[in-house]
XYZ file of C-alpha atoms in Angstrom:
540
model
C 0.000 0.000 0.000
C 2.995 2.333 0.299
C 2.981 3.052 -3.437
C -0.737 3.862 -3.492
C -0.506 6.128 -0.482
C 2.403 8.003 -2.056
C 0.570 8.371 -5.357
C -2.581 9.549 -3.579
C -0.582 12.286 -1.831
C 1.030 13.218 -5.134
C -2.324 13.508 -6.869
C -3.618 15.740 -4.102
C -0.591 18.020 -4.516
C -1.024 18.117 -8.272
C -4.660 19.094 -7.868
C -3.790 21.863 -5.394
C -0.609 23.215 -6.937
C -0.894 22.162 -10.577
C -1.137 25.728 -11.822
C 2.153 26.638 -10.191
C 3.890 23.472 -11.280
C 3.242 23.580 -14.997
C 4.024 27.227 -15.757
C 5.819 27.820 -19.033
C 6.051 24.201 -19.955
C 2.546 24.042 -21.310
C 2.958 22.947 -24.974
C 1.780 24.837 -28.004
C -0.969 22.260 -28.462
C -2.356 22.603 -24.930
C -5.813 24.188 -24.930
C -5.681 25.827 -21.532
C -6.473 24.930 -17.961
C -9.914 23.255 -17.760
C -11.789 22.981 -14.490
C -10.681 20.180 -12.186
C -13.041 17.614 -10.714
C -12.496 15.440 -7.674
C -11.130 11.941 -8.065
C -13.228 9.033 -6.804
C -12.148 7.316 -3.582
C -9.249 4.931 -4.113
C -11.315 1.815 -3.296
C -13.669 2.597 -6.198
C -10.931 2.287 -8.809
C -10.415 -0.988 -10.637
C -6.731 -1.800 -11.068
C -5.809 -3.981 -14.007
C -4.060 -6.363 -11.599
C -3.463 -6.838 -7.887
C -0.699 -5.241 -5.865
C 0.938 -8.656 -5.487
C 1.030 -8.940 -9.281
C 2.534 -5.452 -9.503
C 5.462 -6.512 -7.359
C 6.319 -9.534 -9.538
C 8.691 -9.197 -12.473
C 6.617 -9.299 -15.706
C 7.733 -11.543 -18.538
C 6.947 -11.248 -22.232
C 8.256 -13.748 -24.779
C 6.300 -12.161 -27.659
C 4.729 -15.516 -28.581
C 1.294 -14.436 -27.323
C -0.792 -11.902 -29.220
C -1.551 -9.002 -26.889
C -3.268 -5.635 -27.066
C -1.453 -2.707 -25.509
C -3.311 0.389 -24.356
C -1.757 3.791 -25.077
C -3.311 6.704 -23.162
C -3.260 10.098 -24.867
C -4.216 13.606 -23.771
C -6.784 15.091 -26.122
C -9.856 14.159 -28.142
C -10.288 11.006 -30.205
C -10.108 11.615 -33.974
C -13.192 10.728 -35.973
C -11.523 8.132 -38.213
C -9.150 6.625 -35.675
C -10.446 3.108 -36.324
C -9.298 3.168 -39.952
C -5.831 4.332 -38.987
C -5.507 1.768 -36.196
C -6.712 -0.955 -38.544
C -3.846 -0.238 -40.925
C -1.346 0.231 -38.127
C -2.338 -2.948 -36.317
C -1.806 -5.011 -39.452
C 1.819 -3.957 -39.331
C 2.143 -4.382 -35.557
C 0.634 -7.881 -35.669
C 2.994 -8.892 -38.438
C 6.093 -7.478 -36.783
C 5.458 -7.727 -33.024
C 2.353 -9.910 -32.580
C 0.694 -6.879 -30.985
C -2.345 -4.687 -31.408
C -2.557 -1.115 -30.216
C -5.562 0.533 -28.598
C -5.511 4.275 -27.962
C -7.655 5.825 -25.250
C -8.126 9.563 -24.965
C -8.729 11.841 -22.004
C -10.527 14.593 -23.951
C -9.467 18.163 -23.143
C -12.142 18.485 -20.459
C -10.808 17.774 -16.953
C -7.843 16.000 -18.483
C -5.647 16.377 -15.414
C -7.852 14.451 -12.956
C -8.632 11.872 -15.650
C -4.913 11.362 -16.177
C -4.359 10.930 -12.451
C -7.206 8.430 -12.280
C -5.712 6.428 -15.151
C -2.394 6.193 -13.334
C -4.056 5.223 -10.060
C -6.180 2.493 -11.656
C -3.401 1.363 -14.052
C -5.865 1.623 -16.913
C -3.181 1.675 -19.611
C 0.172 0.137 -20.490
C 1.789 3.282 -21.879
C 0.875 6.949 -21.713
C 1.763 10.362 -22.994
C 3.728 12.294 -20.414
C 5.384 15.691 -20.201
C 6.886 18.165 -17.777
C 3.756 20.326 -18.162
C 1.758 17.243 -17.137
C 3.884 16.789 -13.981
C 6.105 14.022 -15.349
C 8.693 14.522 -12.629
C 6.174 14.506 -9.790
C 4.456 11.369 -11.037
C 7.826 9.696 -11.535
C 8.828 10.518 -7.968
C 5.463 9.148 -6.832
C 6.105 5.752 -8.405
C 3.586 5.985 -11.258
C 6.017 4.985 -14.032
C 8.520 2.213 -14.727
C 12.271 2.606 -15.188
C 12.766 2.364 -18.967
C 16.568 2.266 -19.127
C 17.118 -1.501 -18.575
C 14.098 -2.326 -20.731
C 15.314 -0.223 -23.639
C 18.902 -1.422 -23.460
C 17.750 -5.043 -23.583
C 14.646 -4.957 -25.764
C 14.891 -1.709 -27.775
C 18.634 -1.033 -28.078
C 18.284 0.636 -31.474
C 15.924 3.219 -29.951
C 18.248 3.795 -26.991
C 21.273 4.284 -29.243
C 19.380 6.563 -31.633
C 18.125 8.884 -28.903
C 21.516 8.796 -27.197
C 22.843 8.743 -23.643
C 22.791 12.532 -23.242
C 19.166 13.030 -24.214
C 17.984 9.966 -22.324
C 19.939 11.179 -19.296
C 17.968 14.401 -19.408
C 14.869 12.370 -18.595
C 16.276 11.240 -15.255
C 14.356 11.913 -12.047
C 16.432 11.162 -8.951
C 18.806 9.233 -11.203
C 16.178 7.014 -12.852
C 14.795 7.382 -16.395
C 11.008 7.098 -16.610
C 10.244 8.291 -20.122
C 11.194 8.047 -23.805
C 11.394 11.456 -25.537
C 10.446 12.362 -29.081
C 13.159 13.123 -31.617
C 12.205 16.502 -33.044
C 13.918 19.574 -31.661
C 11.210 22.068 -30.821
C 11.709 25.618 -29.602
C 8.969 26.825 -27.284
C 10.596 29.973 -25.981
C 8.163 32.734 -25.120
C 7.636 35.738 -27.315
C 5.095 38.282 -28.499
C 2.775 37.781 -31.475
C 1.413 41.142 -32.554
C -0.536 43.055 -35.195
C 2.269 44.182 -37.455
C -0.198 45.790 -39.852
C -1.405 48.166 -37.129
C 2.161 49.271 -36.428
C 2.529 50.130 -40.113
C -0.892 51.806 -40.224
C -0.241 54.110 -37.275
C 3.494 54.639 -37.748
C 4.588 53.117 -34.442
C 7.611 50.854 -33.914
C 7.411 47.081 -33.876
C 7.565 45.844 -30.250
C 11.103 44.505 -30.504
C 12.241 45.887 -27.152
C 10.467 46.874 -23.946
C 10.669 50.592 -24.785
C 9.466 49.935 -28.336
C 6.584 47.860 -26.930
C 5.528 50.850 -24.827
C 5.497 53.076 -27.911
C 3.636 50.416 -29.881
C 0.856 49.926 -27.328
C 0.464 53.581 -26.379
C 0.653 54.820 -29.962
C -2.105 52.508 -31.157
C -4.187 53.235 -28.039
C -4.028 56.979 -28.716
C -4.736 56.537 -32.428
C -7.691 54.208 -31.853
C -9.057 54.451 -28.281
C -11.726 51.836 -29.015
C -9.153 49.197 -29.932
C -8.506 46.744 -27.080
C -4.783 46.646 -26.307
C -3.961 43.786 -23.907
C -6.368 41.059 -22.850
C -6.071 37.976 -20.678
C -5.267 35.602 -23.488
C -3.689 32.802 -21.500
C -5.319 31.281 -18.433
C -2.814 32.840 -16.081
C -4.315 36.153 -15.028
C -4.883 34.727 -11.571
C -1.816 32.487 -11.547
C 0.687 32.434 -8.708
C 3.991 32.869 -10.498
C 5.575 36.286 -10.321
C 5.853 37.195 -14.003
C 2.543 36.194 -15.499
C -0.134 38.755 -14.672
C -1.488 40.788 -17.586
C 1.189 43.274 -18.736
C 3.890 41.831 -16.487
C 4.548 39.166 -19.097
C 6.280 41.933 -21.025
C 8.968 41.814 -18.346
C 10.263 38.719 -20.132
C 11.998 41.265 -22.346
C 14.207 41.890 -19.288
C 14.364 38.579 -17.437
C 14.969 35.072 -18.787
C 11.788 33.048 -18.698
C 11.901 30.439 -16.002
C 8.650 29.801 -14.238
C 10.214 26.812 -12.498
C 12.616 29.051 -10.607
C 10.833 32.391 -10.258
C 8.438 31.049 -7.617
C 8.733 32.730 -4.249
C 10.261 35.934 -5.630
C 13.445 34.483 -7.071
C 15.040 35.447 -10.365
C 17.881 33.408 -11.796
C 20.923 33.941 -13.977
C 21.470 31.569 -16.958
C 25.174 32.466 -16.936
C 25.405 31.396 -13.296
C 22.481 28.972 -12.760
C 23.232 28.477 -9.069
C 22.563 32.159 -8.385
C 19.013 32.960 -7.297
C 18.358 36.671 -6.863
C 15.824 38.089 -4.395
C 13.474 39.893 -6.757
C 10.547 40.695 -4.467
C 12.789 42.743 -2.154
C 14.739 44.519 -4.892
C 14.595 47.931 -6.527
C 13.819 46.167 -9.821
C 10.594 44.847 -8.322
C 9.607 48.336 -7.113
C 10.256 49.820 -10.541
C 8.471 47.015 -12.389
C 5.216 47.211 -10.447
C 5.253 50.996 -10.853
C 5.580 50.403 -14.593
C 2.539 48.127 -14.411
C 0.653 50.950 -12.657
C 1.659 53.346 -15.424
C 0.385 50.973 -18.111
C -2.869 50.251 -16.282
C -3.503 53.973 -15.789
C -2.803 54.518 -19.495
C -5.769 52.273 -20.279
C -4.022 49.280 -21.774
C -6.346 46.952 -19.838
C -9.449 47.332 -17.703
C -9.794 47.143 -13.928
C -11.669 43.859 -14.248
C -8.717 42.183 -15.955
C -8.006 39.717 -13.137
C -11.551 38.388 -13.358
C -11.660 38.306 -17.150
C -12.316 34.978 -18.799
C -9.256 33.607 -20.561
C -9.366 33.661 -24.346
C -6.707 31.663 -26.145
C -7.913 33.271 -29.384
C -7.905 36.828 -28.083
C -5.576 38.008 -30.856
C -7.600 36.396 -33.637
C -10.800 37.724 -32.032
C -9.465 41.306 -32.029
C -9.628 41.490 -28.222
C -5.991 42.596 -28.160
C -3.272 43.737 -30.515
C -0.658 41.370 -29.106
C -0.586 38.015 -27.353
C 2.142 38.455 -24.776
C 1.868 35.571 -22.313
C 2.489 31.901 -23.062
C 2.940 32.473 -26.775
C 5.589 30.637 -28.774
C 6.559 30.335 -32.421
C 4.319 27.325 -32.986
C 1.245 29.235 -31.847
C 2.232 32.295 -33.833
C 2.557 30.305 -37.059
C -0.846 28.702 -36.616
C -2.398 32.122 -35.950
C -0.924 33.502 -39.170
C -3.055 30.977 -41.022
C -6.086 31.724 -38.820
C -6.137 35.442 -39.710
C -5.160 35.119 -43.351
C -8.698 35.880 -44.527
C -8.869 39.023 -42.359
C -6.161 40.807 -44.287
C -4.043 41.212 -41.165
C -0.288 40.821 -40.945
C 1.072 39.287 -37.749
C 4.587 39.777 -36.460
C 6.639 37.696 -34.039
C 9.421 38.674 -31.654
C 11.098 36.259 -29.331
C 11.899 37.639 -25.877
C 15.201 35.764 -26.047
C 16.340 38.335 -28.598
C 16.457 40.745 -25.636
C 17.090 38.681 -22.508
C 19.693 36.473 -24.207
C 18.500 33.070 -23.021
C 17.501 30.709 -25.817
C 16.940 26.982 -25.528
C 15.143 24.035 -27.127
C 12.269 22.248 -25.463
C 13.625 19.923 -22.798
C 13.510 16.220 -23.686
C 10.772 15.828 -21.069
C 8.474 18.192 -22.986
C 6.878 15.326 -24.961
C 7.557 11.710 -24.005
C 6.111 8.232 -23.548
C 6.089 6.579 -20.128
C 5.270 3.019 -19.106
C 2.486 2.818 -16.543
C 3.360 0.918 -13.393
C 1.440 -2.354 -13.441
C 1.663 -3.111 -17.167
C 2.103 -6.842 -17.809
C 4.107 -6.238 -20.955
C 6.868 -3.681 -20.370
C 9.207 -5.390 -22.851
C 6.523 -5.317 -25.529
C 5.822 -1.666 -24.757
C 9.347 -0.479 -25.471
C 9.474 -2.548 -28.672
C 6.218 -0.978 -29.865
C 7.486 2.516 -29.048
C 10.697 1.740 -30.925
C 8.677 0.561 -33.923
C 6.313 3.530 -33.928
C 9.186 5.985 -33.759
C 11.707 4.323 -36.059
C 9.561 2.725 -38.777
C 8.691 5.433 -41.287
C 5.411 3.928 -42.505
C 4.172 3.260 -38.970
C 5.195 6.729 -37.806
C 3.441 8.418 -40.723
C 0.310 6.339 -40.088
C -0.110 7.286 -36.455
C 0.875 10.900 -37.026
C -1.004 11.730 -40.220
C -3.158 8.784 -41.242
C -3.225 7.026 -44.614
C -1.847 8.828 -47.650
C -4.572 9.198 -50.263
C -7.283 8.669 -47.665
C -6.540 11.303 -45.053
C -3.887 13.456 -46.732
C -1.944 14.097 -49.907
C 1.466 15.605 -50.611
C 1.829 18.687 -52.789
C 4.385 19.016 -55.561
C 6.629 20.662 -52.955
C 6.195 17.716 -50.612
C 3.961 19.615 -48.178
C 1.250 17.837 -46.195
C -2.299 18.686 -47.259
C -5.251 17.234 -45.359
C -8.106 15.803 -47.417
C -11.240 17.683 -46.329
C -13.633 15.759 -44.078
C -11.290 12.767 -43.994
C -11.652 12.374 -40.232
C -7.942 12.303 -39.413
C -5.852 15.452 -39.522
C -2.236 16.361 -38.900
C -1.041 14.707 -35.663
C -4.724 14.021 -34.997
C -4.023 11.658 -32.092
C -1.849 14.277 -30.374
C 1.042 11.812 -30.376
C 3.631 14.556 -30.086
C 5.834 12.153 -28.097
C 6.362 9.995 -31.216
C 7.689 12.737 -33.467
C 10.682 11.841 -35.619
C 12.315 14.746 -37.433
C 13.363 12.465 -40.317
C 9.779 11.337 -40.956
C 7.839 14.437 -39.915
C 5.798 15.886 -42.757
C 5.735 19.661 -43.132
C 2.517 21.635 -43.430
C 2.325 24.995 -45.158
C 2.513 26.698 -41.765
C 5.532 24.546 -40.983
C 7.621 26.416 -43.554
C 7.299 29.595 -41.490
C 7.753 27.623 -38.265
C 11.032 26.149 -39.497
C 12.299 29.672 -40.172
C 11.352 30.710 -36.632
C 13.031 27.633 -35.188
C 16.200 28.293 -37.196
C 16.474 31.782 -35.695
C 15.722 30.530 -32.190
C 18.324 27.802 -32.535
C 20.819 30.439 -33.630
C 20.083 32.423 -30.455
C 20.335 29.314 -28.309
C 23.641 28.181 -29.791
C 25.175 31.642 -29.519
C 25.346 31.441 -25.726
C 28.864 31.037 -24.354
C 27.758 28.932 -21.390
C 25.421 25.948 -21.867
C 24.602 26.713 -25.520
C 21.321 25.240 -26.759
C 20.573 23.762 -23.322
C 17.272 24.041 -21.480
C 18.762 24.477 -18.019
C 15.626 24.448 -15.881
C 13.479 21.956 -17.761
C 14.184 18.890 -15.609
C 13.731 20.630 -12.261
C 10.863 19.271 -10.161
C 10.043 21.049 -6.942
C 9.060 18.964 -3.921
C 6.515 20.633 -1.645
C 6.675 17.978 1.083
C 8.358 20.132 3.722
C 6.359 23.329 3.210
C 2.973 22.561 1.701
C 1.170 24.544 4.410
C 3.418 27.590 3.998
C 3.142 27.317 0.229
C -0.641 27.489 0.339
C -0.421 30.552 2.603
C 2.098 32.283 0.331
C -0.070 31.579 -2.700
C -3.042 33.136 -0.939
C -1.061 36.341 -0.358
C 0.039 36.312 -3.993
C -3.532 35.989 -5.201
C -4.774 38.735 -2.908
C -1.911 41.217 -3.138
C 0.774 40.449 -5.737
C -1.531 39.976 -8.704
C -3.243 43.362 -8.205
C 0.217 44.937 -7.868
C 1.345 43.423 -11.161
C -1.923 44.435 -12.795
C -1.446 48.045 -11.679
C -4.741 48.018 -9.774
C -3.565 49.484 -6.448
C -3.933 53.164 -5.591
C -0.714 53.546 -3.582
C 2.048 51.308 -4.967
C 4.569 51.988 -2.176
C 2.056 51.181 0.537
C 0.904 48.027 -1.270
C 4.527 46.911 -1.724
C 5.219 47.278 1.981
C 2.093 45.358 2.946
C 2.854 42.555 0.499
C 6.417 42.133 1.714
C 5.345 42.111 5.360
C 2.497 39.657 4.833
C 4.287 37.217 2.521
C 7.186 37.010 4.980
C 4.844 36.516 7.944
C 3.174 33.439 6.414
C 6.419 31.539 5.885
C 8.206 32.752 2.747
C 11.686 32.275 4.243
C 10.880 28.726 5.356
C 9.960 27.883 1.777
C 12.945 29.676 0.321
C 15.489 27.822 2.469
C 14.185 24.429 1.353
C 13.592 25.475 -2.241
C 17.087 26.921 -2.603
C 18.660 23.678 -1.417
C 16.536 21.729 -3.886
C 17.745 23.984 -6.677
C 21.401 23.608 -5.681
C 20.997 19.821 -5.516
C 19.476 19.907 -8.985
C 22.369 21.977 -10.348
C 24.807 19.511 -8.780
C 23.007 16.528 -10.315
C 23.081 17.998 -13.841
C 26.489 19.671 -13.596
C 25.353 23.296 -13.735
C 27.996 25.524 -12.151
């Protein structure tokens, strides 16, 4: 019962602190933060096997035909059965295996995912840092894949490589198999470039230029909405996410993992955590937020505004400034093509100097504890990732039925075919050598090339996502953390939204109150966790 108790505690923490844990790592494909429902009592779940069976060493000689269940986040495609029919013909022939894919839907996907892991209702599952991969791994939800891969899928292990597989480690153990397509999900600003040209204001390619851009358009067209709560983070608890404060990413490297509790970090010296909440920079930044709020860039009800992931396309703002990356920008270019708009893109890394690829744990496959066929699982993953026909099938469907290729080799979906591009959301199975390019992908590849150039230009840790494998443990300060978050919700968010009358007074009250409820207790433990993490991954 020790495993189940640990996982139950983990799930409770995920439900309480999930918003703070996922932060920037949400992928481009994520649709937001749906409402969370309660999990059923543990005794109501139906495990696929008993605890005694879980403790035995499974054996798979591949002589028996089996069906493996793969659990995916997202909605089931309309014509999945046709695709699986074709795929399973290949899997039966090669590995005596059939594949079944179950989907969470995007509604309440987090509790559904937790329930699946508790009840062991799958053999394999999509996993990711934004889906609390590290926390679930520490809670015992996944199997160690290293010995399984080295014995039963050595080609996959060798292809991915020791370095990338090592990046998946949690407390020294590897619990996931990453995809093999380098993706850059650094934050930036997608904006109405056509409005800048129309009103003769600069493109927002620096913080000062952004001020001129927003204010100039606001003065030229007072009815035009300037900044809206596009992402679902207007009430979030991290320090750089509230309304206009996301523009501070021009100044500070994005790192939601480390800027909890008023810390800022230095990519050139990762072990250094700077006290932001008690600095002059913090004073100046919240006063800047007050200036912007008073200028009318957003309304006083902004913290209660409903999130709108399509705020830019819906003309509710002239820039999407929080949680936007190149992938989203490129898809939005296509969305507004019929409006006659021109969108621009500027990566904050151009200013703050910290570029990086998505961490290997951004999209991965994990083996669910309790599967009877772990050996078969890694062989199937190897096949799906390394066999071109199988990879194309699960990612795009059947050529001629679901898609065609243009003369330029670009993917084109057949209308009403029931299976679109990456329709099963199997981002963890991407293979750069097999990945088809859509029309929007041409622009995306250009964005990625520039972002890779930024990332590789760093003198220290070039092209490395330094913070991506860090997983905070709340065990020693969960009570204090809840209290600190309450102060943040009540006081810090209004400060960052510029909604207080007297900034100096509000700053003093916030600092006094957040310290009184246990900030320093949290910081002492958190800092040691961060140093231990830097030691484990060799960051000096």
